[in-house]
Amino acid sequence: MSGSGAGEAGARRASVNQAMAGTRAARPDLDGREGPRDECGVFGLYAPGHDVARLSYFALYALQHRGQESAGIATADRGGHIITRRELGLVSQVFSENDLRTLGGDLAIGHVRYSTTGSNQWENSQPVQRSEGLGGSRREVALAHNGNLINALELHDELIERGVTFSSTSDSEIIAALIATHPADEVEEAIADVVPRLRGAFSMVVMTKDRLVAIRDPHGLRPLALGALAPAPLRRGDAPRYCVASESCAFDIIGAELQREVEPGEIVTLDESGLSSRVVAPAARRAFCVFEYIYFARPDSRMNGRVLQTVRARMGENLWREAPVEADLVIAVPDSGNPAARGLARAAGLPQDDGFVKNRYVARTFIQPGQELRKHGLRLKFNPLPEVIAGKRLVVVDDSIVRGNTTRQIVQMLRDAGAAEVHMRISAPPIKHPCHYGIDMSTREEMIAHGRTTAEIAAELGCDSLHYLSMEGVYEAVGASRATHCDACFTGEYPLAGSQRANGKYSLERERERPLVRA
């Protein structure tokens, strides 16, 4: 913890790190999914009179699906010091009741992480904090970031040449350092000058001692929403108080109301006077990640005016219209395939049932399965129900396939349970290309759709038929066009020039190993 309790935090960190090492070792067998991995989730609020740490805790709890490797909260009293608590682990593992009492203040930011630049180490957890007078910083800031920079190495080298020091290998600290070392008097002016230099995806919140600033990249690649809090008890004469989050589901859990999306290139300041905003980056082609609709965001979140549960059900309806098949029963791969399966069953007029029972607590264990259980693989998470599926011609719905290992096991489990036929229906197009904007996917060569036809993939998976939803079917369900979205993981058409030359997840670790060459 920055500010107090360093000894206790260090001991807890060692304990958590040791436990998490076991979890990570077991993860390939326990996840039940091979990717793509959720990215990160951010939250922030300025709310004197509210318990800002507790509100942040529950908001991060609602955003846990966006990152399970680490969690953190930073708080400050107006004019006081920033205190940060961050650790490896889930939100419920990282924060105790005592932590939340210690993290008092008027404003806070929070973060849940899955690493997309930099490995899963404590140093790379967030919020990132830069202290005034240390490492070249002129101001104290804390930052939480969702996204990925494609010019991180160039910016890192520039800062190193200026004598700026780093404690992590994430691109988020590069952004924090650019802001903290900037000569401008006001943090908004520093951010306005820094943002046009950042290339890639970034939705982030920056906190100083007396204000919070939310920023979204000019393309709007990653989501960021603005919410309004109810007045604090005994402070009803105050200015309205606001919060920002990656998804609107974070507002629901704390009783806030969604106001709107933060616009691409916009910075929003939350402070004592309420809310102010301005656009600081030139207008660019909008390129919102279409995979947010398909998989990443929670189905109860609203994005661009749409409830994602409804969008995903529409994708299932479109799947049936594109590829009907003689079948007896529709089942989902839980939980990712549930909304699309309901939509498909409705369009097909077929019954739907639970073909699997899912153990939702597997990913929380630190105990590895051992060799005797490891051979059962996916059964640790999914258990098929022969009484439901035996003798049936099944339509099996999931949202995506990346490497195909999990889907192959699912098909075999259904065969072993007595399914007469297995027809896979996927509510996304084939994933053939990596993401350079904050989604951790396999390499192109590892993707089962790379260089294969749909018939060849079906043969690899062992299913009777396979159909991926078309790009047209996706955008029809979303109610928008490709002109305002990024679908590069499906099409290979990246909205930012130079994306395919991006440096990769572990580029800054490799950079540390390279001797610095000065001009």
Short mmCIF file of C-alpha atoms in Angstrom, two decimals:
data_model
loop_
_atom_site.label_atom_id
_atom_site.label_comp_id
_atom_site.label_asym_id
_atom_site.label_seq_id
_atom_site.Cartn_x
_atom_site.Cartn_y
_atom_site.Cartn_z
CA MET A 1 0.00 0.00 0.00
CA SER A 2 1.32 3.40 -0.90
CA GLY A 3 1.15 5.66 2.14
CA SER A 4 0.77 3.09 4.98
CA GLY A 5 0.84 -0.57 5.91
CA ALA A 6 3.80 -1.41 3.65
CA GLY A 7 5.02 -4.30 5.82
CA GLU A 8 1.63 -5.96 6.10
CA ALA A 9 0.98 -5.41 2.37
CA GLY A 10 4.35 -6.97 1.51
CA ALA A 11 3.61 -10.08 3.54
CA ARG A 12 0.14 -10.41 2.04
CA ARG A 13 1.60 -9.86 -1.42
CA ALA A 14 4.07 -12.71 -0.99
CA SER A 15 1.24 -14.99 0.13
CA VAL A 16 -1.02 -13.98 -2.75
CA ASN A 17 1.82 -14.25 -5.29
CA GLN A 18 2.60 -17.79 -4.16
CA ALA A 19 -1.05 -18.79 -4.36
CA MET A 20 -1.57 -17.11 -7.71
CA ALA A 21 1.45 -18.90 -9.14
CA GLY A 22 -0.35 -22.17 -8.51
CA THR A 23 -3.52 -20.79 -10.03
CA ARG A 24 -1.75 -19.66 -13.16
CA ALA A 25 -0.06 -23.03 -13.53
CA ALA A 26 -3.43 -24.74 -13.32
CA ARG A 27 -5.29 -22.23 -15.47
CA PRO A 28 -5.01 -24.02 -18.86
CA ASP A 29 -6.92 -26.94 -17.37
CA LEU A 30 -9.37 -24.97 -15.26
CA ASP A 31 -10.58 -22.12 -17.38
CA GLY A 32 -12.93 -23.93 -19.68
CA ARG A 33 -11.99 -21.33 -22.31
CA GLU A 34 -8.88 -20.90 -24.36
CA GLY A 35 -9.40 -17.20 -25.07
CA PRO A 36 -9.59 -14.54 -26.16
CA ARG A 37 -8.90 -13.14 -22.71
CA ASP A 38 -10.89 -10.26 -21.33
CA GLU A 39 -8.84 -7.11 -21.19
CA CYS A 40 -9.22 -4.72 -18.23
CA GLY A 41 -11.92 -2.78 -16.44
CA VAL A 42 -11.68 0.75 -15.05
CA PHE A 43 -13.80 2.81 -12.66
CA GLY A 44 -13.57 6.26 -11.11
CA LEU A 45 -15.69 8.69 -9.12
CA TYR A 46 -15.54 12.08 -7.42
CA ALA A 47 -18.05 11.97 -4.58
CA PRO A 48 -17.44 13.78 -1.28
CA GLY A 49 -19.76 12.42 1.36
CA HIS A 50 -19.85 8.95 -0.19
CA ASP A 51 -17.79 5.92 0.86
CA VAL A 52 -15.74 6.08 -2.34
CA ALA A 53 -13.58 3.01 -1.60
CA ARG A 54 -16.61 0.81 -0.93
CA LEU A 55 -18.43 2.05 -4.04
CA SER A 56 -15.27 1.35 -6.06
CA TYR A 57 -15.02 -2.15 -4.59
CA PHE A 58 -18.53 -3.09 -5.69
CA ALA A 59 -18.10 -1.44 -9.09
CA LEU A 60 -14.94 -3.51 -9.65
CA TYR A 61 -16.84 -6.58 -8.46
CA ALA A 62 -19.32 -5.94 -11.29
CA LEU A 63 -16.42 -5.54 -13.73
CA GLN A 64 -14.54 -8.66 -12.57
CA HIS A 65 -15.25 -10.45 -15.87
CA ARG A 66 -12.94 -7.95 -17.62
CA GLY A 67 -9.85 -9.04 -15.70
CA GLN A 68 -9.04 -11.64 -13.04
CA GLU A 69 -5.27 -11.33 -12.58
CA SER A 70 -5.13 -8.28 -10.30
CA ALA A 71 -7.26 -5.57 -8.74
CA GLY A 72 -6.58 -2.18 -7.20
CA ILE A 73 -8.13 1.00 -5.80
CA ALA A 74 -6.55 4.43 -5.28
CA THR A 75 -8.23 7.11 -3.16
CA ALA A 76 -7.48 10.66 -2.02
CA ASP A 77 -8.86 13.42 0.17
CA ARG A 78 -9.02 16.74 -1.64
CA GLY A 79 -5.55 18.23 -1.27
CA GLY A 80 -4.23 15.16 0.56
CA HIS A 81 -2.10 12.27 -0.60
CA ILE A 82 -3.11 9.44 -2.89
CA ILE A 83 -3.26 6.02 -1.22
CA THR A 84 -3.20 2.94 -3.45
CA ARG A 85 -3.97 -0.69 -2.64
CA ARG A 86 -3.35 -3.22 -5.40
CA GLU A 87 -2.57 -6.92 -5.47
CA LEU A 88 -2.70 -10.02 -7.63
CA GLY A 89 -6.01 -11.83 -7.30
CA LEU A 90 -9.75 -11.33 -7.60
CA VAL A 91 -11.47 -8.28 -6.11
CA SER A 92 -12.85 -10.36 -3.24
CA GLN A 93 -9.35 -11.72 -2.49
CA VAL A 94 -7.49 -8.42 -2.67
CA PHE A 95 -9.59 -6.19 -0.38
CA SER A 96 -10.50 -6.74 3.24
CA GLU A 97 -12.94 -4.69 5.30
CA ASN A 98 -9.94 -3.04 6.94
CA ASP A 99 -8.53 -2.09 3.52
CA LEU A 100 -11.75 -0.33 2.59
CA ARG A 101 -11.80 1.58 5.88
CA THR A 102 -8.19 2.66 5.30
CA LEU A 103 -8.94 3.85 1.76
CA GLY A 104 -10.98 6.88 2.76
CA GLY A 105 -11.33 10.05 0.74
CA ASP A 106 -13.44 12.09 -1.64
CA LEU A 107 -12.38 10.56 -4.95
CA ALA A 108 -11.21 7.15 -6.14
CA ILE A 109 -10.24 5.12 -9.17
CA GLY A 110 -10.17 1.35 -9.53
CA HIS A 111 -8.91 -1.31 -11.93
CA VAL A 112 -9.21 -5.03 -12.68
CA ARG A 113 -6.56 -6.44 -15.00
CA TYR A 114 -5.80 -9.14 -17.44
CA SER A 115 -2.34 -8.44 -18.83
CA THR A 116 -2.11 -7.30 -22.47
CA THR A 117 1.22 -5.46 -22.24
CA GLY A 118 3.55 -6.73 -19.53
CA SER A 119 3.41 -10.01 -17.67
CA ASN A 120 1.24 -10.85 -14.68
CA GLN A 121 3.41 -9.45 -11.87
CA TRP A 122 2.52 -7.23 -8.94
CA GLU A 123 4.53 -4.36 -10.43
CA ASN A 124 2.21 -4.37 -13.46
CA SER A 125 -1.00 -4.25 -11.45
CA GLN A 126 -3.00 -1.03 -11.39
CA PRO A 127 -3.79 1.74 -10.57
CA VAL A 128 -0.30 2.96 -11.45
CA GLN A 129 0.89 5.65 -9.04
CA ARG A 130 3.59 8.24 -9.75
CA SER A 131 4.76 10.29 -6.76
CA GLU A 132 5.76 13.94 -7.02
CA GLY A 133 9.53 14.41 -7.04
CA LEU A 134 10.32 10.74 -7.76
CA GLY A 135 11.30 9.23 -11.10
CA GLY A 136 11.15 12.62 -12.82
CA SER A 137 7.50 13.30 -11.84
CA ARG A 138 6.31 16.87 -11.27
CA ARG A 139 2.90 15.91 -9.90
CA GLU A 140 1.34 13.00 -8.04
CA VAL A 141 -1.04 10.98 -10.17
CA ALA A 142 -2.73 7.58 -10.17
CA LEU A 143 -3.91 6.03 -13.43
CA ALA A 144 -6.08 3.06 -14.46
CA HIS A 145 -6.02 2.06 -18.13
CA ASN A 146 -7.93 -0.29 -20.41
CA GLY A 147 -6.38 -0.79 -23.83
CA ASN A 148 -3.00 -1.16 -25.48
CA LEU A 149 -0.56 1.27 -27.09
CA ILE A 150 1.06 0.26 -30.37
CA ASN A 151 3.84 2.87 -29.98
CA ALA A 152 4.75 1.99 -26.37
CA LEU A 153 8.41 1.22 -27.09
CA GLU A 154 9.06 4.53 -28.82
CA LEU A 155 7.52 6.48 -25.94
CA HIS A 156 9.37 4.35 -23.39
CA ASP A 157 12.73 5.01 -25.07
CA GLU A 158 12.04 8.73 -25.16
CA LEU A 159 11.27 8.83 -21.43
CA ILE A 160 14.32 6.75 -20.55
CA GLU A 161 16.48 9.21 -22.51
CA ARG A 162 15.00 12.00 -20.37
CA GLY A 163 15.99 10.19 -17.19
CA VAL A 164 12.50 9.02 -16.25
CA THR A 165 12.50 5.75 -14.30
CA PHE A 166 9.95 2.93 -14.28
CA SER A 167 8.95 0.22 -11.83
CA SER A 168 6.84 -1.88 -14.24
CA THR A 169 6.76 -3.20 -17.79
CA SER A 170 3.24 -2.07 -18.70
CA ASP A 171 2.33 0.62 -21.21
CA SER A 172 0.03 2.10 -18.56
CA GLU A 173 3.00 3.41 -16.57
CA ILE A 174 4.33 5.02 -19.74
CA ILE A 175 1.12 7.04 -20.03
CA ALA A 176 1.23 7.90 -16.32
CA ALA A 177 4.85 9.03 -16.64
CA LEU A 178 4.10 11.24 -19.64
CA ILE A 179 1.36 12.97 -17.65
CA ALA A 180 3.24 13.14 -14.33
CA THR A 181 6.42 14.62 -15.88
CA HIS A 182 4.66 17.11 -18.16
CA PRO A 183 5.54 20.78 -17.43
CA ALA A 184 1.94 22.07 -17.69
CA ASP A 185 0.49 23.56 -14.50
CA GLU A 186 -2.89 21.83 -14.84
CA VAL A 187 -3.27 18.08 -15.31
CA GLU A 188 -5.90 18.62 -18.03
CA GLU A 189 -3.37 20.59 -20.06
CA ALA A 190 -0.80 17.84 -19.63
CA ILE A 191 -3.33 15.23 -20.76
CA ALA A 192 -4.43 17.35 -23.72
CA ASP A 193 -0.81 17.48 -24.91
CA VAL A 194 -0.11 13.79 -24.25
CA VAL A 195 -3.22 12.21 -25.79
CA PRO A 196 -2.40 13.04 -29.46
CA ARG A 197 0.97 11.31 -29.00
CA LEU A 198 -0.60 8.01 -27.92
CA ARG A 199 -1.31 5.51 -30.68
CA GLY A 200 -3.60 2.61 -29.94
CA ALA A 201 -6.52 1.97 -27.62
CA PHE A 202 -6.98 3.70 -24.28
CA SER A 203 -9.95 4.30 -22.06
CA MET A 204 -8.54 5.49 -18.75
CA VAL A 205 -9.04 7.45 -15.57
CA VAL A 206 -6.38 9.71 -14.08
CA MET A 207 -6.57 10.96 -10.49
CA THR A 208 -4.71 13.80 -8.80
CA LYS A 209 -5.14 14.98 -5.22
CA ASP A 210 -8.25 17.01 -6.05
CA ARG A 211 -9.80 15.83 -9.31
CA LEU A 212 -10.43 12.91 -11.62
CA VAL A 213 -10.04 13.00 -15.41
CA ALA A 214 -11.47 10.37 -17.77
CA ILE A 215 -10.05 10.00 -21.29
CA ARG A 216 -11.03 7.93 -24.32
CA ASP A 217 -8.89 7.46 -27.41
CA PRO A 218 -9.88 9.28 -30.64
CA HIS A 219 -11.11 6.06 -32.26
CA GLY A 220 -13.23 4.98 -29.28
CA LEU A 221 -11.81 1.45 -29.49
CA ARG A 222 -12.49 0.54 -25.86
CA PRO A 223 -15.69 1.43 -23.97
CA LEU A 224 -16.04 4.14 -21.32
CA ALA A 225 -19.35 5.35 -19.86
CA LEU A 226 -20.41 8.26 -17.66
CA GLY A 227 -22.83 7.82 -14.75
CA ALA A 228 -24.51 10.06 -12.16
CA LEU A 229 -24.61 9.26 -8.45
CA ALA A 230 -27.53 9.97 -6.15
CA PRO A 231 -26.79 12.81 -3.69
CA ALA A 232 -24.94 11.79 -0.54
CA PRO A 233 -26.97 11.86 2.70
CA LEU A 234 -26.79 15.26 4.42
CA ARG A 235 -25.13 16.82 1.33
CA ARG A 236 -28.09 17.36 -0.99
CA GLY A 237 -27.02 20.93 -1.75
CA ASP A 238 -23.76 19.79 -3.36
CA ALA A 239 -23.10 19.85 -7.08
CA PRO A 240 -24.11 16.65 -8.88
CA ARG A 241 -21.56 13.84 -8.47
CA TYR A 242 -20.47 11.59 -11.29
CA CYS A 243 -18.61 8.36 -11.99
CA VAL A 244 -17.08 6.65 -15.03
CA ALA A 245 -16.72 2.95 -15.82
CA SER A 246 -15.86 0.54 -18.60
CA GLU A 247 -19.43 -0.77 -18.52
CA SER A 248 -22.80 0.41 -17.25
CA CYS A 249 -23.22 -2.73 -15.10
CA ALA A 250 -20.81 -1.07 -12.65
CA PHE A 251 -23.31 1.77 -12.23
CA ASP A 252 -26.23 -0.56 -11.54
CA ILE A 253 -24.58 -2.20 -8.54
CA ILE A 254 -23.84 1.15 -6.81
CA GLY A 255 -27.15 2.83 -7.60
CA ALA A 256 -25.77 5.23 -10.23
CA GLU A 257 -27.53 6.05 -13.50
CA LEU A 258 -25.99 5.81 -16.95
CA GLN A 259 -25.83 9.25 -18.58
CA ARG A 260 -23.93 8.69 -21.82
CA GLU A 261 -20.74 7.33 -23.36
CA VAL A 262 -17.54 9.32 -23.06
CA GLU A 263 -16.93 10.46 -26.63
CA PRO A 264 -13.81 9.46 -28.59
CA GLY A 265 -11.07 12.05 -28.03
CA GLU A 266 -12.95 13.59 -25.09
CA ILE A 267 -11.57 14.29 -21.63
CA VAL A 268 -14.08 14.58 -18.78
CA THR A 269 -13.07 16.27 -15.51
CA LEU A 270 -14.87 15.46 -12.25
CA ASP A 271 -14.10 17.85 -9.40
CA GLU A 272 -15.68 20.04 -6.72
CA SER A 273 -17.66 22.02 -9.29
CA GLY A 274 -19.19 18.90 -10.85
CA LEU A 275 -18.44 17.92 -14.45
CA SER A 276 -16.70 19.62 -17.36
CA SER A 277 -15.46 18.23 -20.65
CA ARG A 278 -13.74 19.06 -23.89
CA VAL A 279 -12.46 17.27 -26.97
CA VAL A 280 -8.65 17.28 -27.07
CA ALA A 281 -7.87 14.96 -29.99
CA PRO A 282 -8.86 15.45 -33.63
CA ALA A 283 -11.80 13.47 -34.93
CA ALA A 284 -10.80 10.05 -36.25
CA ARG A 285 -12.58 7.11 -37.81
CA ARG A 286 -14.68 5.55 -35.05
CA ALA A 287 -13.61 1.98 -34.47
CA PHE A 288 -15.44 0.57 -31.45
CA CYS A 289 -14.50 -3.07 -30.78
CA VAL A 290 -17.32 -5.22 -32.14
CA PHE A 291 -16.19 -8.09 -29.91
CA GLU A 292 -17.52 -6.18 -26.91
CA TYR A 293 -21.01 -6.92 -28.25
CA ILE A 294 -20.23 -10.57 -28.94
CA TYR A 295 -18.35 -11.63 -25.82
CA PHE A 296 -16.39 -9.25 -23.59
CA ALA A 297 -19.02 -7.07 -21.94
CA ARG A 298 -21.56 -8.39 -19.47
CA PRO A 299 -24.93 -9.12 -21.12
CA ASP A 300 -26.71 -6.67 -18.79
CA SER A 301 -24.48 -3.77 -19.85
CA ARG A 302 -25.63 -1.10 -22.28
CA MET A 303 -23.30 0.03 -25.02
CA ASN A 304 -24.11 2.62 -27.66
CA GLY A 305 -27.74 2.52 -26.59
CA ARG A 306 -28.13 -1.26 -26.80
CA VAL A 307 -28.61 -3.90 -24.10
CA LEU A 308 -26.12 -6.62 -24.98
CA GLN A 309 -28.38 -9.49 -23.89
CA THR A 310 -30.79 -8.45 -26.64
CA VAL A 311 -28.00 -8.00 -29.20
CA ARG A 312 -26.63 -11.47 -28.51
CA ALA A 313 -30.06 -13.09 -28.73
CA ARG A 314 -30.46 -11.42 -32.13
CA MET A 315 -27.14 -12.96 -33.19
CA GLY A 316 -28.57 -16.37 -32.33
CA GLU A 317 -31.65 -15.67 -34.43
CA ASN A 318 -29.43 -14.70 -37.35
CA LEU A 319 -27.38 -17.87 -36.90
CA TRP A 320 -30.48 -20.00 -37.44
CA ARG A 321 -31.56 -18.01 -40.48
CA GLU A 322 -28.11 -18.45 -42.03
CA ALA A 323 -27.71 -22.17 -41.23
CA PRO A 324 -30.84 -24.14 -40.26
CA VAL A 325 -30.40 -27.84 -39.61
CA GLU A 326 -32.60 -30.83 -38.70
CA ALA A 327 -32.27 -31.07 -34.92
CA ASP A 328 -34.08 -32.03 -31.71
CA LEU A 329 -32.58 -29.75 -29.06
CA VAL A 330 -30.62 -26.50 -28.62
CA ILE A 331 -28.00 -26.26 -25.87
CA ALA A 332 -25.51 -23.54 -24.98
CA VAL A 333 -21.90 -23.75 -23.92
CA PRO A 334 -22.43 -21.97 -20.59
CA ASP A 335 -22.33 -19.14 -19.89
CA SER A 336 -20.92 -17.50 -23.02
CA GLY A 337 -23.37 -19.13 -25.41
CA ASN A 338 -26.55 -18.61 -23.36
CA PRO A 339 -28.07 -15.48 -24.96
CA ALA A 340 -27.39 -16.59 -28.55
CA ALA A 341 -28.74 -20.09 -27.80
CA ARG A 342 -32.01 -18.59 -26.55
CA GLY A 343 -32.31 -16.50 -29.70
CA LEU A 344 -31.53 -19.44 -31.97
CA ALA A 345 -34.02 -21.73 -30.21
CA ARG A 346 -36.70 -19.05 -30.48
CA ALA A 347 -36.09 -18.58 -34.20
CA ALA A 348 -35.95 -22.33 -34.84
CA GLY A 349 -38.98 -23.23 -32.75
CA LEU A 350 -36.86 -25.90 -31.04
CA PRO A 351 -36.76 -26.75 -27.34
CA GLN A 352 -33.77 -25.54 -25.35
CA ASP A 353 -32.28 -27.23 -22.30
CA ASP A 354 -29.12 -27.28 -20.20
CA GLY A 355 -26.82 -29.87 -21.69
CA PHE A 356 -24.04 -29.06 -19.23
CA VAL A 357 -23.83 -28.24 -15.56
CA LYS A 358 -21.12 -25.65 -15.06
CA ASN A 359 -18.96 -25.52 -11.92
CA ARG A 360 -18.60 -21.75 -11.48
CA TYR A 361 -16.11 -22.04 -8.61
CA VAL A 362 -13.30 -23.92 -10.35
CA ALA A 363 -11.28 -20.82 -11.31
CA ARG A 364 -11.12 -19.73 -7.66
CA THR A 365 -9.20 -22.72 -6.37
CA PHE A 366 -5.45 -22.65 -5.75
CA ILE A 367 -5.28 -26.46 -5.79
CA GLN A 368 -3.99 -28.00 -8.99
CA PRO A 369 -5.90 -31.04 -10.27
CA GLY A 370 -3.01 -33.52 -10.47
CA GLN A 371 -2.26 -35.96 -13.24
CA GLU A 372 -5.07 -38.41 -12.44
CA LEU A 373 -7.74 -35.70 -12.79
CA ARG A 374 -5.94 -33.68 -15.45
CA LYS A 375 -6.81 -36.25 -18.12
CA HIS A 376 -10.49 -35.41 -17.58
CA GLY A 377 -9.71 -31.87 -18.71
CA LEU A 378 -12.83 -29.83 -19.22
CA ARG A 379 -14.98 -31.99 -16.94
CA LEU A 380 -13.53 -29.99 -14.06
CA LYS A 381 -15.68 -27.13 -15.30
CA PHE A 382 -18.40 -28.63 -17.54
CA ASN A 383 -20.28 -31.84 -16.79
CA PRO A 384 -22.63 -33.11 -19.55
CA LEU A 385 -26.07 -34.47 -18.69
CA PRO A 386 -26.67 -37.75 -20.60
CA GLU A 387 -30.32 -37.79 -19.55
CA VAL A 388 -30.82 -34.54 -21.49
CA ILE A 389 -28.68 -35.13 -24.56
CA ALA A 390 -28.54 -38.90 -25.20
CA GLY A 391 -29.99 -39.84 -28.58
CA LYS A 392 -30.62 -36.19 -29.53
CA ARG A 393 -29.53 -34.24 -32.57
CA LEU A 394 -28.00 -31.20 -30.87
CA VAL A 395 -27.45 -27.62 -31.97
CA VAL A 396 -24.64 -26.41 -29.70
CA VAL A 397 -24.19 -22.64 -29.47
CA ASP A 398 -21.09 -20.74 -28.35
CA ASP A 399 -19.83 -17.22 -28.95
CA SER A 400 -16.38 -17.90 -30.43
CA ILE A 401 -13.66 -20.42 -31.21
CA VAL A 402 -9.97 -19.47 -31.07
CA ARG A 403 -7.58 -22.44 -30.91
CA GLY A 404 -10.33 -25.06 -30.90
CA ASN A 405 -9.00 -27.16 -28.01
CA THR A 406 -11.96 -26.47 -25.74
CA THR A 407 -14.56 -26.92 -28.49
CA ARG A 408 -12.98 -30.21 -29.55
CA GLN A 409 -13.30 -31.50 -25.97
CA ILE A 410 -16.89 -30.29 -25.71
CA VAL A 411 -17.86 -32.13 -28.89
CA GLN A 412 -16.23 -35.33 -27.64
CA MET A 413 -17.92 -35.03 -24.24
CA LEU A 414 -21.31 -34.76 -25.96
CA ARG A 415 -20.52 -37.79 -28.13
CA ASP A 416 -19.51 -39.76 -25.03
CA ALA A 417 -22.79 -38.73 -23.35
CA GLY A 418 -24.77 -40.26 -26.23
CA ALA A 419 -25.53 -37.33 -28.55
CA ALA A 420 -26.69 -38.59 -31.95
CA GLU A 421 -25.42 -35.51 -33.83
CA VAL A 422 -23.52 -32.36 -32.83
CA HIS A 423 -24.02 -29.23 -34.92
CA MET A 424 -21.87 -26.31 -33.73
CA ARG A 425 -23.19 -22.78 -34.23
CA ILE A 426 -20.89 -19.86 -33.36
CA SER A 427 -22.29 -16.34 -32.91
CA ALA A 428 -19.17 -14.69 -34.35
CA PRO A 429 -17.17 -15.00 -37.57
CA PRO A 430 -13.95 -17.07 -37.59
CA ILE A 431 -11.16 -15.43 -35.56
CA LYS A 432 -8.10 -15.34 -37.81
CA HIS A 433 -6.02 -12.36 -36.68
CA PRO A 434 -4.52 -11.11 -33.38
CA CYS A 435 -5.73 -7.98 -31.63
CA HIS A 436 -3.25 -5.15 -31.03
CA TYR A 437 -5.67 -2.97 -29.05
CA GLY A 438 -5.91 -4.60 -25.65
CA ILE A 439 -7.26 -8.14 -26.18
CA ASP A 440 -4.92 -11.03 -25.42
CA MET A 441 -5.49 -13.56 -28.21
CA SER A 442 -3.47 -16.43 -29.60
CA THR A 443 -1.00 -15.90 -32.39
CA ARG A 444 -2.32 -16.20 -35.93
CA GLU A 445 -0.67 -19.61 -36.34
CA GLU A 446 -2.39 -20.97 -33.20
CA MET A 447 -5.87 -20.01 -34.38
CA ILE A 448 -7.84 -22.96 -35.72
CA ALA A 449 -9.44 -20.82 -38.46
CA HIS A 450 -6.08 -19.67 -39.80
CA GLY A 451 -5.60 -21.25 -43.23
CA ARG A 452 -8.58 -23.60 -42.90
CA THR A 453 -12.02 -23.71 -44.46
CA THR A 454 -15.12 -24.12 -42.29
CA ALA A 455 -15.45 -27.75 -43.43
CA GLU A 456 -11.83 -28.41 -42.44
CA ILE A 457 -12.42 -26.83 -39.01
CA ALA A 458 -15.53 -28.97 -38.50
CA ALA A 459 -13.46 -32.06 -39.25
CA GLU A 460 -10.80 -30.93 -36.76
CA LEU A 461 -13.44 -30.44 -34.08
CA GLY A 462 -15.26 -33.70 -34.82
CA CYS A 463 -18.71 -32.12 -35.18
CA ASP A 464 -21.33 -32.99 -37.82
CA SER A 465 -21.62 -29.41 -39.04
CA LEU A 466 -20.26 -25.98 -38.19
CA HIS A 467 -21.46 -22.49 -39.02
CA TYR A 468 -19.99 -19.15 -38.01
CA LEU A 469 -22.19 -16.06 -38.01
CA SER A 470 -21.37 -13.82 -40.95
CA MET A 471 -20.07 -10.26 -40.51
CA GLU A 472 -23.36 -9.09 -42.01
CA GLY A 473 -25.27 -11.09 -39.38
CA VAL A 474 -23.19 -9.53 -36.59
CA TYR A 475 -23.77 -5.95 -37.72
CA GLU A 476 -27.46 -6.57 -38.35
CA ALA A 477 -27.79 -7.72 -34.74
CA VAL A 478 -25.75 -4.77 -33.46
CA GLY A 479 -27.79 -2.32 -35.54
CA ALA A 480 -24.68 -0.54 -36.83
CA SER A 481 -22.17 -0.72 -39.67
CA ARG A 482 -18.51 -1.61 -40.10
CA ALA A 483 -17.76 2.06 -40.74
CA THR A 484 -17.82 2.80 -36.99
CA HIS A 485 -16.36 -0.45 -35.61
CA CYS A 486 -13.16 -2.47 -35.44
CA ASP A 487 -13.46 -6.10 -36.58
CA ALA A 488 -9.77 -6.70 -37.33
CA CYS A 489 -9.66 -10.01 -35.44
CA PHE A 490 -12.07 -11.37 -38.06
CA THR A 491 -11.06 -9.45 -41.20
CA GLY A 492 -7.43 -8.45 -40.65
CA GLU A 493 -8.34 -4.84 -41.50
CA TYR A 494 -6.83 -2.76 -38.69
CA PRO A 495 -8.17 0.81 -38.28
CA LEU A 496 -4.79 2.23 -37.12
CA ALA A 497 -1.85 2.27 -39.52
CA GLY A 498 1.14 0.31 -38.28
CA SER A 499 -0.88 -1.98 -36.03
CA GLN A 500 0.65 -5.16 -37.39
CA ARG A 501 4.10 -3.90 -36.43
CA ALA A 502 3.00 -3.55 -32.78
CA ASN A 503 5.59 -4.77 -30.31
CA GLY A 504 3.67 -7.47 -28.49
CA LYS A 505 2.67 -8.29 -24.92
CA TYR A 506 6.19 -8.82 -23.52
CA SER A 507 7.96 -6.10 -25.51
CA LEU A 508 8.85 -3.99 -22.48
CA GLU A 509 10.31 -7.01 -20.66
CA ARG A 510 12.54 -7.59 -23.68
CA GLU A 511 13.34 -3.88 -23.76
CA ARG A 512 14.68 -4.05 -20.20
CA GLU A 513 17.10 -6.76 -21.27
CA ARG A 514 18.45 -4.62 -24.14
CA PRO A 515 21.29 -2.21 -23.30
CA LEU A 516 20.26 1.44 -23.69
CA VAL A 517 22.05 3.00 -26.65
CA ARG A 518 22.39 6.75 -26.23
CA ALA A 519 22.89 9.07 -29.16
#
